[in-house]
XYZ file of C-alpha atoms in Angstrom:
438
model
C -65.429 -11.321 -18.242
C -65.603 -11.352 -14.438
C -63.542 -14.539 -14.410
C -61.156 -13.055 -16.784
C -60.706 -10.160 -14.636
C -59.996 -12.177 -11.597
C -57.631 -14.256 -13.313
C -55.831 -11.356 -14.564
C -55.643 -9.903 -11.052
C -54.188 -12.992 -9.705
C -51.651 -13.065 -12.413
C -50.792 -9.769 -11.658
C -50.483 -10.334 -7.975
C -48.550 -13.601 -8.753
C -45.940 -11.493 -10.854
C -45.556 -8.805 -8.338
C -44.982 -11.175 -5.362
C -42.376 -13.169 -7.832
C -40.572 -9.961 -8.590
C -40.639 -8.957 -4.908
C -39.100 -12.234 -3.874
C -36.557 -11.860 -6.773
C -35.583 -8.431 -5.769
C -35.072 -9.600 -1.919
C -33.004 -12.564 -3.071
C -30.776 -10.995 -5.982
C -30.735 -7.411 -5.786
C -28.967 -4.932 -3.263
C -31.692 -3.123 -1.778
C -29.504 -1.730 1.138
C -27.015 0.794 -0.174
C -26.398 3.300 2.872
C -27.042 3.290 6.566
C -30.213 5.264 6.059
C -31.755 2.063 4.140
C -31.599 0.158 7.300
C -34.606 -0.478 9.689
C -34.048 0.818 13.217
C -33.561 -2.631 14.401
C -30.882 -3.174 12.203
C -29.230 -0.107 12.847
C -29.566 -0.929 16.696
C -27.712 -4.334 15.839
C -24.874 -2.699 13.851
C -24.576 -0.214 16.808
C -24.457 -2.940 19.360
C -21.613 -4.803 17.461
C -19.675 -1.634 16.800
C -19.846 -0.597 20.585
C -19.026 -3.973 21.876
C -15.870 -4.038 19.489
C -14.955 -0.357 20.528
C -15.025 -1.675 24.093
C -12.088 -4.160 23.395
C -9.791 -1.026 23.065
C -11.436 1.000 25.727
C -11.076 -1.821 28.404
C -7.800 -2.928 27.159
C -6.165 0.537 27.624
C -3.435 0.393 30.144
C -3.300 3.803 32.069
C 0.531 3.694 32.668
C 1.718 3.022 28.960
C -1.518 3.691 26.873
C -0.735 0.256 25.126
C -3.711 -2.054 24.709
C -3.717 -4.949 26.857
C -5.415 -8.068 25.608
C -6.890 -10.113 28.357
C -6.328 -13.441 26.257
C -2.807 -12.767 25.401
C -1.411 -11.979 28.934
C 0.862 -8.717 28.537
C 1.717 -9.103 24.886
C 0.093 -6.430 22.503
C 0.525 -5.567 18.809
C 1.502 -2.042 17.647
C -1.302 -2.349 15.095
C -3.816 -2.393 18.109
C -2.589 0.978 18.878
C -3.268 2.368 15.520
C -6.728 0.957 15.368
C -7.230 2.252 18.909
C -6.301 5.756 18.111
C -9.153 5.716 15.244
C -11.359 3.934 17.558
C -11.280 6.343 20.282
C -11.945 9.196 17.757
C -15.068 7.277 16.803
C -16.069 6.683 20.211
C -16.369 10.475 20.747
C -18.365 10.997 17.580
C -20.839 8.272 18.784
C -21.351 9.799 22.184
C -19.802 6.661 23.958
C -16.954 8.373 25.778
C -15.966 11.843 26.661
C -13.763 13.891 24.371
C -11.651 15.082 27.495
C -11.008 11.489 28.434
C -10.254 10.480 24.745
C -7.838 13.352 24.461
C -5.872 12.195 27.626
C -5.665 8.701 26.354
C -4.522 9.548 22.958
C -1.787 11.823 24.159
C -0.611 9.173 26.363
C -0.469 6.622 23.370
C 1.382 9.133 21.323
C 3.821 9.801 24.087
C 4.264 6.126 24.318
C 5.527 6.147 20.680
C 7.603 9.061 20.989
C 11.249 8.924 22.194
C 11.911 12.543 23.895
C 15.655 13.219 22.567
C 16.211 15.361 25.631
C 15.267 12.584 28.147
C 17.084 9.372 28.143
C 14.893 7.701 30.435
C 11.680 8.613 28.553
C 9.402 5.627 27.955
C 9.267 4.659 24.365
C 8.098 1.445 22.617
C 11.179 -0.450 21.204
C 11.799 -0.332 17.529
C 14.229 0.922 14.835
C 14.331 4.110 12.608
C 10.716 5.192 13.973
C 9.059 2.028 13.360
C 8.402 -0.514 15.894
C 8.339 -3.914 16.658
C 5.181 -5.979 15.789
C 4.572 -7.311 19.326
C 5.647 -5.732 22.562
C 5.016 -6.109 26.155
C 2.151 -3.757 27.386
C 4.239 -2.821 30.679
C 7.544 -2.174 29.422
C 7.204 -1.537 25.684
C 10.001 -3.977 24.783
C 10.076 -6.430 22.116
C 8.133 -9.753 22.354
C 10.002 -12.662 21.623
C 12.021 -12.647 18.252
C 9.253 -10.763 16.383
C 10.378 -8.262 13.570
C 10.278 -4.484 13.413
C 7.087 -4.524 11.124
C 6.564 -2.163 8.248
C 2.881 -3.200 7.773
C 1.984 -2.932 11.570
C 4.042 0.117 11.885
C 1.846 1.813 8.916
C -1.050 0.697 10.714
C -0.241 2.524 13.503
C 0.702 5.500 11.625
C -2.761 5.406 9.972
C -4.203 5.854 13.405
C -1.655 8.655 14.361
C -2.867 10.444 10.968
C -6.290 10.307 11.903
C -5.896 11.558 15.465
C -3.611 14.269 14.259
C -6.375 15.330 11.934
C -9.397 14.960 14.369
C -7.599 17.051 17.090
C -6.255 19.581 14.601
C -4.772 22.694 16.267
C -4.087 20.820 19.547
C -0.990 19.281 21.432
C -2.087 15.892 20.048
C -1.428 17.324 16.411
C 1.906 18.506 17.327
C 2.965 15.216 19.230
C 1.294 12.939 16.268
C 3.355 15.132 13.635
C 6.615 14.100 15.503
C 5.694 10.699 15.659
C 4.980 10.417 12.154
C 8.071 12.428 11.013
C 10.323 10.062 12.802
C 9.573 6.844 10.793
C 12.458 6.379 8.191
C 10.275 4.646 5.738
C 13.215 4.961 3.125
C 15.428 2.652 4.940
C 13.011 -0.229 4.331
C 13.337 -0.122 0.588
C 15.049 -2.879 -1.260
C 16.867 -2.370 -4.459
C 13.689 -2.761 -6.355
C 12.259 0.415 -4.531
C 9.640 -1.977 -3.070
C 9.013 -2.000 0.707
C 10.201 -4.821 2.755
C 8.636 -6.685 5.634
C 10.723 -5.017 8.302
C 14.063 -5.706 10.265
C 15.681 -7.950 12.833
C 19.043 -7.777 14.451
C 21.571 -9.069 12.289
C 22.794 -11.928 14.755
C 19.328 -13.285 14.165
C 20.173 -14.104 10.440
C 16.725 -13.263 9.319
C 15.824 -13.358 5.697
C 13.867 -10.122 5.285
C 10.835 -10.772 3.039
C 9.823 -8.564 0.052
C 5.921 -8.995 0.113
C 5.277 -9.130 -3.495
C 2.004 -8.647 -5.335
C -1.290 -6.858 -4.336
C -1.911 -6.864 -0.604
C -2.666 -4.866 2.546
C 0.965 -3.295 1.831
C -0.932 -0.527 -0.130
C -1.359 0.896 3.121
C 2.425 0.908 3.864
C 3.232 2.496 0.644
C 0.664 5.269 0.853
C 1.643 6.082 4.500
C 5.361 6.260 3.399
C 4.620 8.151 0.384
C 3.367 11.197 2.560
C 6.191 11.548 4.842
C 7.643 15.026 4.834
C 11.089 13.841 6.192
C 11.738 10.362 5.151
C 9.431 9.500 2.067
C 9.766 6.617 -0.478
C 9.913 7.802 -4.065
C 6.858 7.721 -6.166
C 8.440 5.150 -8.115
C 7.687 2.767 -5.348
C 4.069 2.843 -5.967
C 4.829 1.606 -9.495
C 6.994 -1.075 -7.981
C 4.199 -2.197 -5.847
C 1.468 -2.021 -8.759
C 3.625 -3.327 -11.584
C 6.300 -6.066 -11.995
C 6.299 -7.140 -8.333
C 3.997 -10.058 -8.259
C 0.558 -8.346 -8.524
C -1.482 -10.113 -10.853
C -5.096 -9.849 -12.261
C -7.644 -12.523 -11.615
C -11.150 -13.096 -12.910
C -12.349 -16.274 -11.360
C -16.081 -15.809 -12.087
C -18.060 -14.409 -15.160
C -20.289 -12.303 -13.188
C -17.722 -10.856 -10.749
C -15.089 -8.308 -12.157
C -11.361 -8.839 -12.039
C -9.338 -8.190 -8.975
C -5.742 -8.185 -8.215
C -4.092 -10.673 -5.471
C -0.544 -11.564 -4.551
C 0.861 -13.584 -7.277
C -2.478 -14.207 -9.020
C -3.595 -16.569 -6.342
C -7.224 -17.364 -5.632
C -6.958 -16.398 -1.934
C -8.988 -13.325 -1.671
C -8.428 -12.798 1.988
C -10.711 -9.985 3.135
C -8.087 -8.077 5.101
C -5.957 -7.522 2.036
C -8.386 -5.146 0.851
C -10.037 -3.985 4.075
C -7.297 -2.844 6.057
C -6.132 0.005 3.610
C -9.730 1.071 3.187
C -10.301 1.405 6.896
C -8.571 4.650 6.438
C -8.139 5.574 2.623
C -11.200 6.242 0.624
C -10.533 4.886 -2.900
C -14.070 5.715 -3.991
C -14.457 7.538 -7.238
C -10.824 7.757 -7.940
C -8.067 5.663 -9.927
C -4.502 5.699 -10.599
C -2.818 4.825 -13.850
C -3.137 1.136 -12.831
C -6.656 0.503 -11.602
C -9.755 1.468 -9.821
C -8.638 0.204 -6.355
C -12.280 0.417 -4.728
C -13.455 -1.778 -7.559
C -10.513 -4.333 -7.007
C -11.737 -4.355 -3.456
C -15.459 -4.862 -4.030
C -14.787 -7.858 -6.718
C -12.266 -9.452 -4.361
C -14.829 -9.395 -1.458
C -17.595 -10.844 -3.865
C -15.109 -13.456 -4.724
C -14.339 -14.173 -1.163
C -18.017 -14.560 -0.573
C -18.553 -16.750 -3.607
C -15.486 -18.899 -2.958
C -16.368 -19.697 0.605
C -20.276 -20.418 -0.124
C -19.134 -22.926 -2.780
C -16.927 -24.490 -0.386
C -19.558 -24.654 2.087
C -22.155 -26.128 -0.001
C -19.917 -29.500 0.084
C -20.196 -29.629 3.925
C -23.841 -28.362 4.118
C -23.221 -24.952 5.386
C -26.017 -22.395 5.155
C -25.417 -19.977 2.113
C -24.968 -17.091 4.502
C -21.701 -18.492 6.009
C -18.869 -16.948 4.397
C -15.982 -14.862 5.327
C -12.226 -15.871 4.461
C -9.412 -13.886 6.264
C -6.297 -14.342 8.479
C -7.493 -15.479 11.805
C -7.396 -17.846 14.505
C -7.994 -21.615 13.734
C -8.474 -24.767 15.620
C -5.095 -25.925 14.772
C -3.292 -22.539 15.096
C -3.346 -19.079 13.202
C -4.419 -19.227 9.609
C -2.707 -16.966 7.046
C -2.467 -16.220 3.577
C -1.030 -19.445 2.042
C -3.008 -21.630 4.098
C -5.881 -23.605 1.922
C -9.414 -22.696 3.100
C -10.833 -25.279 5.437
C -14.346 -24.016 6.391
C -13.060 -21.454 8.952
C -15.243 -18.245 9.090
C -14.154 -14.889 10.662
C -17.321 -12.670 11.404
C -14.851 -9.562 11.052
C -14.362 -10.437 7.331
C -18.095 -9.953 6.776
C -18.589 -6.920 8.893
C -15.885 -5.029 7.427
C -17.535 -5.728 4.015
C -20.469 -3.611 4.713
C -19.113 -0.628 2.709
C -18.512 -3.103 -0.402
C -21.482 -5.309 -0.330
C -23.990 -3.943 2.575
C -26.999 -6.131 1.751
C -25.236 -9.401 1.742
C -22.869 -8.462 4.722
C -25.710 -7.583 6.939
C -27.926 -10.499 6.027
C -25.048 -12.753 7.088
C -23.846 -10.971 10.051
C -27.511 -11.202 11.211
C -27.695 -15.061 10.418
C -24.405 -15.782 12.194
C -25.802 -13.934 15.336
C -29.338 -15.282 15.166
C -27.877 -19.036 14.808
C -24.510 -19.151 16.534
C -24.618 -16.270 19.286
C -24.344 -18.557 22.007
C -20.897 -19.896 20.776
C -19.575 -16.899 18.906
C -20.686 -13.893 20.867
C -18.977 -12.569 23.740
C -18.038 -9.535 25.786
C -16.366 -7.635 22.729
C -18.997 -9.016 20.180
C -18.230 -11.572 17.700
C -15.322 -13.756 18.410
C -12.430 -13.952 15.904
C -13.371 -17.257 14.147
C -15.339 -20.470 14.014
C -15.602 -23.465 12.174
C -18.905 -25.457 12.090
C -17.527 -28.109 10.009
C -14.896 -28.852 12.618
C -17.509 -27.953 15.386
C -14.838 -25.595 16.937
C -15.475 -21.959 18.245
C -12.920 -19.485 19.184
C -13.291 -17.864 22.346
C -11.009 -14.856 21.975
C -10.724 -11.558 20.198
C -7.983 -9.691 18.251
C -7.191 -6.371 17.840
C -6.815 -6.001 14.309
C -10.221 -7.495 13.816
C -11.900 -5.536 16.332
C -10.438 -2.383 14.926
C -11.417 -3.318 11.200
C -15.256 -3.798 12.600
C -15.137 -0.432 14.257
C -13.748 1.489 11.510
C -15.673 -0.178 8.640
C -19.065 0.145 10.367
C -18.279 3.835 10.805
C -17.399 4.235 7.295
C -20.647 2.651 6.306
C -22.566 4.600 8.655
C -21.360 8.173 7.859
C -17.801 7.794 6.054
C -16.815 9.183 9.265
C -13.160 7.816 9.239
C -12.715 8.706 5.572
C -13.933 12.218 5.865
C -11.432 13.224 8.473
C -8.421 11.030 7.476
C -8.508 12.249 3.883
C -8.276 15.899 4.857
C -4.823 15.272 6.507
C -2.328 17.208 4.085
C 0.289 14.199 4.395
C -2.536 11.614 3.238
C -3.311 14.153 0.519
C 0.301 14.323 -0.691
C 0.430 10.577 -0.568
C -2.612 10.284 -3.138
C -0.887 12.798 -5.384
C 2.316 11.031 -5.493
C 0.656 7.772 -6.249
C -1.148 9.466 -9.073
C -4.741 9.159 -7.875
C -7.335 11.224 -9.809
C -11.027 11.736 -9.451
C -13.087 10.150 -11.780
C -15.633 12.171 -13.961
C -18.950 10.360 -12.852
């Protein structure tokens, strides 16, 4: 009898250990920031703070534009959009003073607003209230032959809307409204009522692309729908979501379907993360889809695909993260086939979607590659162990993605403020979003 009792105890203990091991491996234990250990919270706080410093240190005191030490005096207008939101987060974290942030944001907004009563007023160069993708930090003038970019202008305006709401009732709100109202989004529609890529001078004979399919342009459509002066029609949201190249894809039996451009299995993380840096799609849907679920499923597919690729070259299973980023041989965009290049920002910004898996991988990257991929502003843009290549630079849109999405995972900080903006509310109504009955 005693031997049987001992055997039963051993079996029960073994079963318990087996279940615990199973749970740790396969189940999402971490759901929220409060589920993290103090050590993990400190690690993410350091990651977020270092990424924040990219914008704080890069701020030019004369123009308010974000100077990237690795790119000379060229900057992206999208970096300004992320900076506006990052600065608001910096106040909430207690990293910087609200007074200093107020001054900096006011300067940024003035840099993007042309005073009609002052012909010599400094303003970033653009057209119809939208701006050139890349500009010179000192002059605000167009860099090279880049386009007036609708998506990068939308990222800028998302930051403008965030700052507008965060500093409600102040001069910042007044100036932010002026910047937002000047953007003539309706001038960037084609005959199908779809948003185009932007504009270049006619003499450059540019073929203005229509970015078809489901992608980060959902941010452009929503920002443009909410405009009180130059909105695009509600039908444009229909053009984006139907008959415009967006296609459902279900690649894995255990991962739900998601939308991609043209139905191509290139679930680049930024396509889904950038809009959700600001727009809270949780517990909502329009007549086309639950856009939060689309993002979650796409990120899961991103992880599965890159891990399967990694098995071929003996990557550890924690190495994943496919997005537009720097590569050994130059910039890697959407249409490039996957070659093993990993972007830490793609994983960090996935915390709101798959927190358990994202945290585990971020920690693995740091613990095993920090000497090659960790620097002044946290994780570098990208690396490729298969090619024995490690980037040494940082990109504003990736650092911004990290700062904002860690904050949303931490306390829904950006979502709570941004979604209270009246123009944001209007855009969600025009797009037909309704709350789900949970």
